[in-house]
XYZ file of C-alpha atoms in Angstrom:
605
model
C 5.189 -1.123 22.686
C 2.899 -1.682 19.637
C 4.086 -5.300 19.514
C 3.359 -5.870 23.199
C -0.073 -4.605 22.616
C -0.731 -6.973 19.724
C 0.682 -10.023 21.065
C -1.527 -12.290 23.277
C -4.146 -15.072 22.965
C -5.848 -13.075 20.295
C -2.695 -11.451 18.815
C -3.431 -12.733 15.274
C -3.282 -10.223 12.558
C -4.651 -11.199 9.096
C -1.919 -10.389 6.708
C -3.536 -11.717 3.444
C -7.058 -10.175 3.164
C -8.625 -9.695 -0.342
C -11.381 -7.271 -1.256
C -13.501 -6.801 -4.342
C -10.503 -4.823 -5.789
C -9.115 -8.360 -6.541
C -11.800 -8.158 -9.318
C -13.295 -11.508 -9.607
C -11.485 -12.964 -6.671
C -12.773 -10.952 -3.707
C -16.379 -10.255 -2.630
C -16.172 -7.497 0.068
C -15.824 -3.714 -0.186
C -12.762 -2.418 1.712
C -14.880 -0.370 4.107
C -16.961 -3.421 4.889
C -13.765 -5.451 5.522
C -12.381 -2.968 8.000
C -15.632 -2.533 9.759
C -16.007 -6.246 10.237
C -12.350 -6.677 11.301
C -12.883 -4.067 14.017
C -16.007 -5.805 15.123
C -14.095 -9.167 15.358
C -11.474 -7.601 17.533
C -8.617 -6.858 15.155
C -6.308 -4.063 15.908
C -4.576 -4.261 12.447
C -5.119 -5.903 9.082
C -3.320 -6.178 5.844
C -4.993 -6.011 2.303
C -3.156 -7.876 -0.519
C -5.397 -7.760 -3.519
C -4.167 -9.323 -6.682
C -1.804 -6.844 -8.498
C -4.070 -4.080 -7.246
C -3.863 -1.300 -4.558
C -7.254 0.265 -5.440
C -8.560 -0.630 -1.962
C -5.897 0.861 0.178
C -7.103 4.540 0.296
C -10.678 3.690 1.092
C -9.470 1.161 3.685
C -7.083 3.657 5.153
C -10.031 6.243 5.555
C -12.205 3.574 7.299
C -9.314 2.272 9.338
C -8.761 5.780 10.728
C -12.377 6.078 11.578
C -12.255 2.674 13.340
C -9.008 3.257 15.173
C -7.373 0.428 13.374
C -3.924 -0.041 11.658
C -3.975 -0.747 7.883
C -1.060 -2.511 6.286
C -0.813 -1.937 2.484
C 0.161 -4.881 0.350
C -0.503 -6.779 -2.840
C -0.470 -10.408 -4.309
C 1.695 -10.560 -7.245
C 2.352 -13.480 -9.667
C 6.178 -13.622 -9.883
C 7.356 -15.781 -12.632
C 3.872 -17.226 -12.772
C 3.559 -17.996 -9.063
C 1.707 -15.942 -6.455
C 3.494 -14.276 -3.483
C 2.547 -11.431 -1.231
C 4.516 -8.207 -0.440
C 3.674 -5.925 2.550
C 4.911 -2.290 2.704
C 6.914 -1.585 5.845
C 7.650 2.180 5.251
C 7.616 4.831 2.530
C 10.263 3.109 0.431
C 8.311 -0.147 0.549
C 4.981 1.734 -0.350
C 6.522 3.203 -3.409
C 8.294 -0.002 -4.365
C 4.950 -1.713 -4.060
C 3.195 0.725 -6.403
C 6.051 0.312 -8.858
C 5.886 -3.457 -8.809
C 2.062 -3.337 -9.260
C 2.485 -0.899 -12.183
C 5.134 -3.111 -13.851
C 2.942 -6.257 -13.421
C -0.004 -4.404 -15.056
C 1.670 -2.387 -17.814
C 5.352 -3.463 -18.024
C 7.817 -0.652 -18.677
C 6.191 2.725 -19.123
C 9.396 4.284 -20.340
C 9.204 2.459 -23.646
C 5.458 2.242 -23.809
C 3.415 1.964 -27.074
C -0.087 0.968 -27.848
C 1.153 -1.807 -29.996
C 3.053 -3.723 -27.149
C 0.789 -2.936 -24.178
C 0.604 -5.873 -21.904
C -2.400 -8.176 -21.868
C -3.576 -11.136 -19.900
C -2.547 -12.141 -16.460
C -0.470 -9.436 -14.660
C 2.812 -10.596 -13.589
C 6.470 -9.655 -12.857
C 9.820 -11.506 -12.839
C 11.756 -12.357 -9.709
C 14.548 -9.911 -10.822
C 12.117 -7.022 -10.782
C 10.904 -8.038 -7.270
C 14.460 -8.265 -6.076
C 15.346 -4.890 -7.491
C 12.513 -3.424 -5.457
C 12.682 -5.315 -2.205
C 13.581 -2.287 -0.152
C 11.018 -1.515 2.535
C 8.974 -4.569 1.728
C 8.135 -7.742 3.618
C 7.739 -10.969 1.631
C 5.154 -13.715 2.371
C 5.999 -16.837 0.278
C 2.436 -17.361 -1.060
C -0.450 -19.837 -0.836
C -0.469 -23.544 -1.813
C -0.164 -22.476 -5.379
C 3.026 -20.442 -4.635
C 6.552 -21.422 -5.617
C 7.803 -22.622 -2.247
C 4.614 -24.566 -1.510
C 4.576 -26.209 -4.894
C 8.228 -27.301 -4.601
C 7.444 -28.778 -1.145
C 4.366 -30.601 -2.517
C 6.335 -32.045 -5.399
C 8.954 -33.396 -3.036
C 11.691 -30.971 -4.040
C 12.629 -30.028 -0.574
C 16.235 -29.126 -1.409
C 15.224 -26.778 -4.181
C 12.554 -25.197 -1.923
C 15.264 -24.491 0.726
C 17.536 -23.088 -1.941
C 14.730 -20.770 -3.222
C 13.725 -19.708 0.250
C 17.435 -18.727 0.995
C 17.654 -16.716 -2.233
C 14.549 -14.778 -1.315
C 15.662 -14.296 2.223
C 18.986 -12.931 1.050
C 17.231 -10.472 -1.465
C 14.874 -9.212 1.307
C 17.557 -9.021 4.070
C 15.624 -11.377 6.192
C 12.289 -9.710 5.802
C 10.469 -12.883 4.898
C 8.031 -15.369 6.270
C 6.872 -18.749 5.065
C 3.053 -18.467 4.589
C 1.071 -21.290 5.860
C -2.755 -21.884 5.466
C -5.306 -24.216 6.939
C -8.979 -24.287 5.882
C -10.189 -27.552 7.212
C -10.102 -29.150 3.887
C -8.498 -32.381 2.676
C -5.545 -34.185 4.439
C -3.207 -32.888 1.679
C -3.724 -29.349 3.006
C -2.764 -30.340 6.538
C 0.212 -32.232 5.233
C 1.417 -29.368 3.191
C 1.031 -27.010 6.267
C 3.120 -29.217 8.419
C 5.767 -29.625 5.777
C 5.966 -25.905 5.382
C 6.305 -25.349 9.210
C 9.256 -27.884 9.186
C 10.850 -26.220 6.092
C 10.652 -22.860 8.045
C 12.318 -24.372 11.098
C 15.020 -25.984 9.126
C 15.779 -22.787 7.272
C 15.663 -20.768 10.484
C 12.978 -18.651 8.804
C 9.814 -17.246 10.497
C 6.440 -18.669 9.307
C 3.053 -17.016 9.527
C -0.415 -18.395 9.607
C -2.753 -16.850 7.104
C -6.269 -17.395 6.136
C -6.298 -15.479 2.890
C -9.973 -14.339 3.247
C -12.025 -13.444 0.248
C -15.368 -12.768 1.972
C -17.063 -12.199 5.188
C -20.143 -14.463 5.462
C -22.218 -17.114 3.604
C -23.905 -14.294 1.364
C -20.586 -12.837 0.238
C -19.212 -16.369 -0.207
C -22.036 -16.853 -2.684
C -20.962 -13.860 -4.612
C -17.262 -15.081 -4.565
C -18.292 -18.392 -5.972
C -20.454 -16.708 -8.618
C -17.566 -14.438 -9.709
C -15.240 -17.453 -9.859
C -17.533 -19.327 -12.002
C -18.269 -16.466 -14.313
C -14.600 -15.708 -14.649
C -14.263 -19.206 -16.077
C -17.300 -18.706 -18.291
C -19.336 -21.196 -16.369
C -22.469 -21.381 -14.075
C -22.014 -22.585 -10.546
C -22.826 -26.164 -11.123
C -20.287 -26.597 -13.782
C -17.680 -24.701 -11.897
C -18.390 -26.985 -8.833
C -18.022 -30.148 -11.156
C -14.664 -28.859 -12.390
C -13.320 -28.185 -8.872
C -12.925 -24.492 -9.397
C -14.699 -23.345 -6.179
C -13.400 -23.459 -2.704
C -14.271 -26.695 -0.961
C -15.863 -25.065 2.073
C -16.703 -21.562 3.437
C -13.527 -21.122 5.446
C -11.951 -18.606 3.247
C -13.624 -15.876 5.239
C -12.381 -13.302 7.795
C -12.151 -15.169 11.001
C -11.839 -13.615 14.440
C -8.369 -13.557 15.907
C -9.675 -15.905 18.750
C -10.924 -18.383 16.083
C -7.521 -18.293 14.327
C -5.745 -18.823 17.645
C -8.006 -21.905 18.134
C -7.301 -23.234 14.594
C -3.580 -22.933 15.281
C -3.575 -24.302 18.890
C -0.085 -25.732 19.630
C 1.512 -23.696 16.800
C 1.339 -20.304 18.360
C 4.572 -19.100 16.626
C 2.823 -18.555 13.328
C 0.169 -16.453 15.195
C 2.544 -14.332 17.114
C 4.724 -13.745 13.983
C 1.691 -12.050 12.346
C 1.638 -9.536 15.128
C 5.351 -8.990 15.080
C 5.371 -8.281 11.312
C 2.266 -6.001 11.647
C 4.036 -4.026 14.371
C 6.909 -3.287 11.960
C 4.693 -2.183 9.074
C 3.519 1.316 8.564
C 1.489 3.253 5.932
C 0.322 6.718 5.162
C -1.785 7.805 2.138
C 0.588 10.878 1.933
C 3.349 8.563 0.707
C 1.319 8.143 -2.451
C 1.353 11.735 -3.422
C 3.550 12.195 -6.502
C 5.637 15.485 -7.041
C 4.130 18.081 -9.199
C 5.407 17.892 -12.862
C 8.597 19.865 -13.621
C 7.347 22.164 -16.379
C 10.233 22.716 -18.838
C 11.427 26.340 -18.291
C 13.580 28.004 -20.865
C 16.586 30.225 -20.203
C 17.279 28.924 -16.775
C 14.409 30.800 -15.109
C 12.602 29.134 -12.226
C 8.941 28.225 -12.384
C 7.687 31.318 -10.326
C 9.590 33.773 -12.488
C 8.284 32.127 -15.738
C 4.728 32.111 -14.366
C 4.961 35.760 -13.575
C 6.200 36.660 -16.983
C 3.235 34.732 -18.566
C 0.816 36.311 -16.264
C 2.166 39.799 -17.121
C 1.740 38.988 -20.793
C -1.776 37.811 -20.290
C -2.659 40.777 -18.057
C -1.657 43.106 -20.930
C -3.950 41.180 -23.339
C -6.919 40.945 -20.851
C -6.719 44.397 -19.281
C -4.329 46.540 -21.498
C -0.925 47.804 -20.553
C -2.049 50.219 -17.748
C -3.263 47.924 -14.924
C -5.216 49.513 -12.108
C -3.860 49.263 -8.563
C -6.515 46.773 -7.713
C -5.526 44.396 -10.607
C -1.917 44.680 -9.822
C -2.433 44.041 -6.028
C -4.583 41.050 -6.723
C -1.970 39.497 -9.085
C 0.725 40.080 -6.490
C -1.390 38.472 -3.818
C -2.153 35.423 -5.907
C 1.317 34.860 -7.190
C 2.685 35.046 -3.577
C 0.209 32.397 -2.490
C 1.002 30.185 -5.455
C 4.855 30.636 -4.791
C 4.530 29.735 -1.058
C 2.405 26.573 -1.810
C 4.683 25.461 -4.669
C 1.996 25.390 -7.308
C 3.642 27.422 -10.134
C 4.156 24.264 -12.198
C 0.473 23.422 -11.931
C -0.644 26.739 -13.445
C 1.987 26.532 -16.190
C 0.795 23.120 -17.141
C -2.766 24.386 -17.568
C -1.461 27.396 -19.450
C 0.465 25.220 -21.743
C -2.519 22.971 -22.515
C -4.784 25.976 -23.243
C -2.037 27.464 -25.473
C -1.798 24.241 -27.377
C -5.619 23.938 -27.812
C -5.828 27.514 -29.075
C -2.934 26.943 -31.560
C -5.119 24.238 -33.044
C -8.322 26.392 -33.016
C -9.808 24.164 -30.230
C -12.054 26.063 -27.927
C -11.564 25.582 -24.199
C -12.395 27.413 -20.984
C -11.808 26.728 -17.353
C -14.849 26.659 -14.999
C -15.637 26.232 -11.314
C -13.849 27.987 -8.566
C -10.930 28.586 -10.778
C -12.941 31.474 -12.293
C -12.120 33.318 -8.880
C -8.398 33.554 -9.913
C -6.964 36.463 -11.773
C -3.819 34.581 -12.457
C -6.017 31.858 -14.289
C -7.810 34.587 -16.070
C -4.631 36.310 -17.286
C -3.160 32.924 -18.339
C -6.254 32.322 -20.545
C -7.469 29.387 -18.633
C -10.784 31.140 -17.549
C -12.842 33.660 -19.388
C -14.602 35.534 -16.472
C -12.846 38.623 -15.084
C -12.762 37.912 -11.219
C -11.875 41.466 -10.239
C -14.765 43.069 -12.304
C -17.211 40.421 -10.873
C -15.842 40.650 -7.209
C -14.877 36.968 -6.886
C -12.840 35.710 -3.884
C -9.527 33.988 -4.828
C -9.489 32.004 -1.430
C -12.589 30.182 -2.666
C -10.110 28.639 -5.279
C -6.892 28.317 -3.315
C -6.150 29.113 0.211
C -3.317 28.672 2.523
C -5.943 28.376 5.408
C -6.855 24.889 4.152
C -3.381 23.400 4.950
C -3.739 21.270 8.133
C -0.107 21.010 9.062
C 3.202 23.075 9.025
C 4.840 20.478 6.805
C 2.294 20.996 4.097
C 1.884 17.213 3.283
C -1.974 17.622 3.108
C -1.703 20.917 1.037
C -5.052 21.109 -0.825
C -4.294 20.980 -4.533
C -5.811 23.416 -7.080
C -8.714 22.156 -8.965
C -9.269 23.519 -12.421
C -11.785 21.863 -14.717
C -10.885 22.774 -18.214
C -13.819 22.165 -20.682
C -12.784 21.372 -24.248
C -14.967 21.041 -27.291
C -15.903 17.370 -26.974
C -14.989 16.195 -30.502
C -11.539 17.486 -30.267
C -10.666 16.589 -26.679
C -8.502 13.647 -27.701
C -6.019 15.883 -29.430
C -5.407 17.708 -26.135
C -4.993 14.468 -24.219
C -2.590 13.149 -26.826
C -0.530 16.378 -26.526
C -0.390 16.047 -22.716
C 0.640 12.241 -22.970
C 3.232 13.144 -25.625
C 4.730 16.148 -23.640
C 4.944 14.497 -20.306
C 5.359 10.805 -21.511
C 3.549 7.773 -20.270
C 5.884 7.141 -17.301
C 4.903 10.625 -16.036
C 1.307 10.747 -16.739
C -1.901 8.806 -16.427
C -5.629 9.432 -16.118
C -7.614 8.770 -12.917
C -10.155 5.909 -13.041
C -13.799 5.788 -12.225
C -14.687 2.821 -10.047
C -18.097 1.506 -11.005
C -20.134 -0.323 -8.392
C -22.849 -2.887 -9.053
C -26.248 -1.520 -10.134
C -29.342 -3.633 -10.271
C -29.006 -4.592 -13.899
C -25.491 -5.914 -13.482
C -26.357 -7.705 -10.278
C -29.340 -9.492 -11.679
C -27.483 -10.461 -14.851
C -24.465 -11.849 -13.055
C -26.664 -13.726 -10.512
C -28.882 -15.276 -13.062
C -25.970 -16.275 -15.376
C -24.054 -17.914 -12.454
C -27.300 -19.582 -11.392
C -27.797 -21.102 -14.869
C -30.790 -19.261 -16.192
C -31.149 -18.470 -19.843
C -29.163 -15.361 -20.710
C -32.199 -13.918 -22.543
C -34.374 -14.041 -19.358
C -31.728 -12.238 -17.356
C -31.386 -9.501 -20.050
C -35.137 -9.038 -20.084
C -35.272 -8.521 -16.388
C -32.158 -6.312 -16.268
C -33.767 -3.898 -18.772
C -36.491 -3.092 -16.297
C -34.033 -2.211 -13.435
C -31.830 0.482 -15.165
C -32.544 3.278 -12.596
C -31.955 1.171 -9.463
C -29.306 0.035 -7.085
C -29.179 -3.738 -6.360
C -31.166 -3.433 -3.084
C -33.888 -1.404 -4.828
C -33.827 -3.887 -7.610
C -34.750 -6.693 -5.186
C -37.898 -4.819 -4.226
C -38.839 -4.545 -8.036
C -38.171 -8.164 -8.616
C -40.171 -9.232 -5.534
C -42.933 -6.656 -6.341
C -44.167 -8.408 -9.514
C -41.375 -8.454 -11.890
C -40.526 -12.102 -11.314
C -44.088 -13.209 -11.752
C -44.316 -11.344 -14.985
C -41.298 -13.268 -16.442
C -42.019 -16.566 -14.747
C -39.135 -16.643 -12.244
C -40.074 -18.629 -9.107
C -38.577 -16.840 -6.084
C -39.610 -19.627 -3.755
C -37.296 -22.014 -5.350
C -33.650 -22.269 -4.234
C -32.443 -20.716 -7.316
C -35.019 -17.885 -6.978
C -34.109 -17.147 -3.406
C -30.388 -17.215 -4.384
C -31.114 -14.402 -6.944
C -32.361 -12.148 -4.174
C -29.550 -13.026 -1.744
C -26.835 -12.323 -4.444
C -28.471 -9.085 -5.561
C -28.492 -7.747 -1.905
C -24.912 -8.883 -1.438
C -23.908 -7.050 -4.643
C -24.935 -3.768 -3.063
C -22.032 -1.219 -2.976
C -19.550 -3.778 -4.395
C -16.922 -2.592 -6.879
C -17.499 -4.156 -10.260
C -14.958 -2.682 -12.706
C -12.848 0.398 -13.573
C -13.369 2.810 -16.439
C -11.488 5.858 -17.543
C -12.338 9.151 -15.864
C -13.790 11.871 -18.169
C -10.494 13.865 -17.997
C -8.697 13.820 -14.715
C -4.917 13.612 -15.687
C -2.235 13.211 -12.926
C 1.215 14.302 -13.965
C 4.457 13.906 -12.028
C 8.091 15.141 -12.089
C 9.058 11.492 -11.165
C 7.908 8.208 -12.809
C 4.260 8.238 -11.658
C 4.151 4.485 -11.289
C 6.575 4.722 -8.430
C 3.831 6.548 -6.404
C 0.501 5.483 -7.886
C -0.448 2.019 -9.293
C -1.081 2.267 -13.060
C -2.869 -0.184 -15.380
C -4.089 -0.343 -19.034
C -7.469 0.251 -20.493
C -8.894 -1.620 -23.572
C -8.785 1.776 -25.335
C -5.076 2.206 -24.973
C -5.060 4.624 -22.136
C -3.061 4.182 -18.919
C -5.042 4.908 -15.838
C -4.452 5.029 -12.096
C -6.105 2.446 -9.880
C -7.466 5.244 -7.554
C -10.462 7.384 -8.466
C -10.746 11.117 -8.031
C -12.025 10.879 -4.513
C -9.059 8.688 -3.507
C -6.744 11.236 -5.160
C -8.416 14.114 -3.321
C -7.809 12.342 -0.106
C -4.081 11.759 -1.124
C -3.751 15.349 -2.136
C -2.568 14.508 -5.622
C -3.157 17.323 -7.997
C -5.423 16.600 -11.036
C -5.556 18.365 -14.321
C -9.179 17.941 -15.508
C -9.555 17.988 -19.333
C -13.245 17.506 -19.883
C -15.186 17.279 -23.133
C -18.209 19.595 -23.484
C -20.602 19.504 -26.462
C -21.779 23.000 -25.985
C -18.276 24.374 -26.531
C -18.177 22.559 -29.844
C -21.376 24.408 -30.929
C -19.898 27.765 -29.749
C -16.786 27.181 -31.708
C -18.879 26.440 -34.832
C -20.857 29.675 -34.280
C -17.421 31.571 -34.003
C -16.402 29.916 -37.255
C -19.617 30.869 -39.003
C -19.392 34.536 -37.732
C -15.743 34.824 -38.880
C -16.723 33.449 -42.244
C -19.344 36.035 -42.632
C -17.828 39.016 -40.940
C -14.109 38.430 -40.932
C -14.049 38.899 -37.193
C -12.923 36.094 -34.830
C -14.749 36.181 -31.498
C -13.016 35.065 -28.289
C -14.937 33.862 -25.124
C -13.328 36.466 -22.891
C -14.116 39.249 -25.382
C -17.888 38.674 -25.477
C -19.942 41.434 -24.159
C -21.118 40.594 -20.574
C -24.246 42.889 -20.635
C -25.761 42.567 -24.124
C -29.393 43.426 -23.739
C -30.747 41.608 -26.881
C -28.996 38.415 -25.876
C -30.685 38.399 -22.366
C -34.076 39.304 -24.036
C -33.717 36.177 -26.335
C -32.865 34.042 -23.210
């Protein structure tokens, strides 16, 4: 039924779209791509960013809003040549994440900072073949292995390679063919690939492989291409690095049908493949870490024992009826939701920090939990202060009976900032690199980055771009345009009426909202009982961390629990104060033991 709905004169589904998450080789935000696709008449679209899945959660949210179907995919360099893989089901989704992770970081099981992977991400064919389940293979663009063999006249070798790939993917394969109205060589290659597919009795698909939406975003793509090569636009054009025309954009299905008139098989095959692909963000959610429990106890029993110990420390051996009832209520909720492991991980991190005399304290809604208080994670007595546990964790926030969207607990653990790295290293060491990573922060273009990149690409002196960028630090790109037009350009002698000057303004506006780079989140760990890279795509940072390609908002939408270990300078000062008091008095203060109603303190404040 889905296939019947998709097939027709405008049945084309773009299976090879790129977004700005192909950093440097895409110039459109995922939300903008989905919105434009809907406007153009698409009912489905696939995103295949380069060794990257960072766009798919955001695109999935927007696709849901637009009533469209999203297909999750990625372009990977396999033995040095690009091909595309599309997820068909949950197995394919996880295999795709695993392959992206391997392309980016290699094997996490034997990871070390000394041998972390650098340079162009890629995998071997053997790794792809091992992870072929649930995936659909597209053979790649003109620079792909099959197309290169055909172009070099090695037809027999191309047929053999295609046969090998088809066998590994159990027939889930299509020869990728592109036309962008360029030179005759492109048309000849397209014809030869269609002939190869026919002879090999293998389907072929028409792909446009778009990187942008319009002339403005094409300018951004050209700029990023030039800058990636360390050149300006003029020199990049001279060296043939830029696309020959503006056809690498998202065309409408009707336009694609027109381009491929007489070769409708390649159009209809895109719709057929799309009808067989599925995707859900819940497939990305990793299982909670398996906290090592001694003596064969289960996690809930072990958690109860630790809470009882902590309750005796916090409240003494004789608990009130109210205290005991609250603990029983919270432990029952935690047991039903399956979050005992989450609380044990936080307890263990706090225990480690205190064993090293590192001051830490949970904050936020976790302060409403008596369990968190008794575990030493928080320092505010929620019963004494009348706090509501359901503000922190509630079964009422579970949308469905299967629990796939269960809202994960959120505990922000502040750690004295100059010793936070010790806690992070402990967590990495205990759960190992293949079961742990930090979430990323996706940084979008601001006015300073936008004007710097635009002016560098347009050949302006670097010093001039730097001088202008320093005046734009508080602004987004669109706001920066107003400042440049409002007198800043005249002040620094930039002629906005010239073609180059107008291009600065066009580019700055087009940079608005565009992802620029990833950085490490301030402390959001994700841990998993299974290898994390089989669920979430992981990559390296220059500082030797391993980070997930999704930011915290993406992970919240997935429902992946985060363990937030945050650096706080104020706690470092409090710890030094405690050290000083202990040195003078011999008494070691604890946060939870501080008097809550000390009149002289409040008078000082």
